[in-house]
XYZ file of C-alpha atoms in Angstrom:
83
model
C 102.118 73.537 102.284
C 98.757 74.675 103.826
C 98.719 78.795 104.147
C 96.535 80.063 106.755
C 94.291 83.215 106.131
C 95.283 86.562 107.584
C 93.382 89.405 108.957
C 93.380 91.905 105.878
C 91.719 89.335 104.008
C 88.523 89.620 106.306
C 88.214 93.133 104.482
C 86.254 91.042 101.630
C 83.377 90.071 104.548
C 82.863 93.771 105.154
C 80.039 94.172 102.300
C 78.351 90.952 103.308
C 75.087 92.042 104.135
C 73.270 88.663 104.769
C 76.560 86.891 106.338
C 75.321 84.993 109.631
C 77.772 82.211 110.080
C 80.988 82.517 109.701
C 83.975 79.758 110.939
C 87.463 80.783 110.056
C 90.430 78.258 111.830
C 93.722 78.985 112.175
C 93.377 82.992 111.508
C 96.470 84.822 112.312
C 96.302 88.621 113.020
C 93.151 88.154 114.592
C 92.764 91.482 115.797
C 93.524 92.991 112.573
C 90.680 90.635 111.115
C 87.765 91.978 114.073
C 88.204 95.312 113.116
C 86.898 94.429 109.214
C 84.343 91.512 111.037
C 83.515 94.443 113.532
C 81.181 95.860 110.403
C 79.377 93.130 109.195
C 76.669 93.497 111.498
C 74.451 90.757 109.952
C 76.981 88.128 111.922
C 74.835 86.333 114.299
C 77.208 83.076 114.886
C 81.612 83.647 114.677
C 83.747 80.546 115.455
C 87.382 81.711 115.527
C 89.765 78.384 116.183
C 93.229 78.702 116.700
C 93.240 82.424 116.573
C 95.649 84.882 118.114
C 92.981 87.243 118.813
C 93.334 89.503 122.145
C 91.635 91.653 124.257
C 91.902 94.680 121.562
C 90.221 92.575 118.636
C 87.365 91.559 120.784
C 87.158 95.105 121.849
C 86.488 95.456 117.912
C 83.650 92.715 117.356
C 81.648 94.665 120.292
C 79.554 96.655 117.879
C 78.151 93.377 116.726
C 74.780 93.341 118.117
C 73.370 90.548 116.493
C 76.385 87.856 117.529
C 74.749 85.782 119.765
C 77.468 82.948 119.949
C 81.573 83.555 119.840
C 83.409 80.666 119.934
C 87.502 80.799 120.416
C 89.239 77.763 120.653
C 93.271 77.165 120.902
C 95.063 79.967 120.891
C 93.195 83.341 121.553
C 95.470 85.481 123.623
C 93.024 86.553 125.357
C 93.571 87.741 129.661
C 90.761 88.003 132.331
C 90.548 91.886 131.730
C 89.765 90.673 128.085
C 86.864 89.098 129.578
């Protein structure tokens, strides 16, 4: 069957210096995930579809200061105080 990726395994982006793009579907433990994606401030561009990511790993991608576009589709768990 298909496995779908996990937040620990965003640890391995964390030493990506020149990572600007990045599209992961169907990540579960989203939150877990932001805090390692939190650091790789070269990420200009992160597409998260069918996440469960919530107002606490968004909270975590804030220091990203070069992310100009965050796209969540399906799934995010996300509530208007999120926003």
């Amino acid at each position: 069957g298909e496995t779908s990726p996990s937040g620990h395994e965003a640890a391995r982006f964390t030493t990506a210096r020149t990572l600007s793009n990045l599209t992961w579907p169907n990540l579960k433990r989203a939150d877990e995930a932001a805090e390692h994606l939190g650091k790789v401030s070269s990420l200009q561009e992160l597409i998260l579809g069918n996440s469960d990511l919530t107002g606490v790993g968004l909270a975590r991608l804030a220091p990203l200061t070069s992310l100009g576009q965050l796209m969540l589709t399906h799934g995010s768990k996300l509530d208007d105080e999120a926003l």
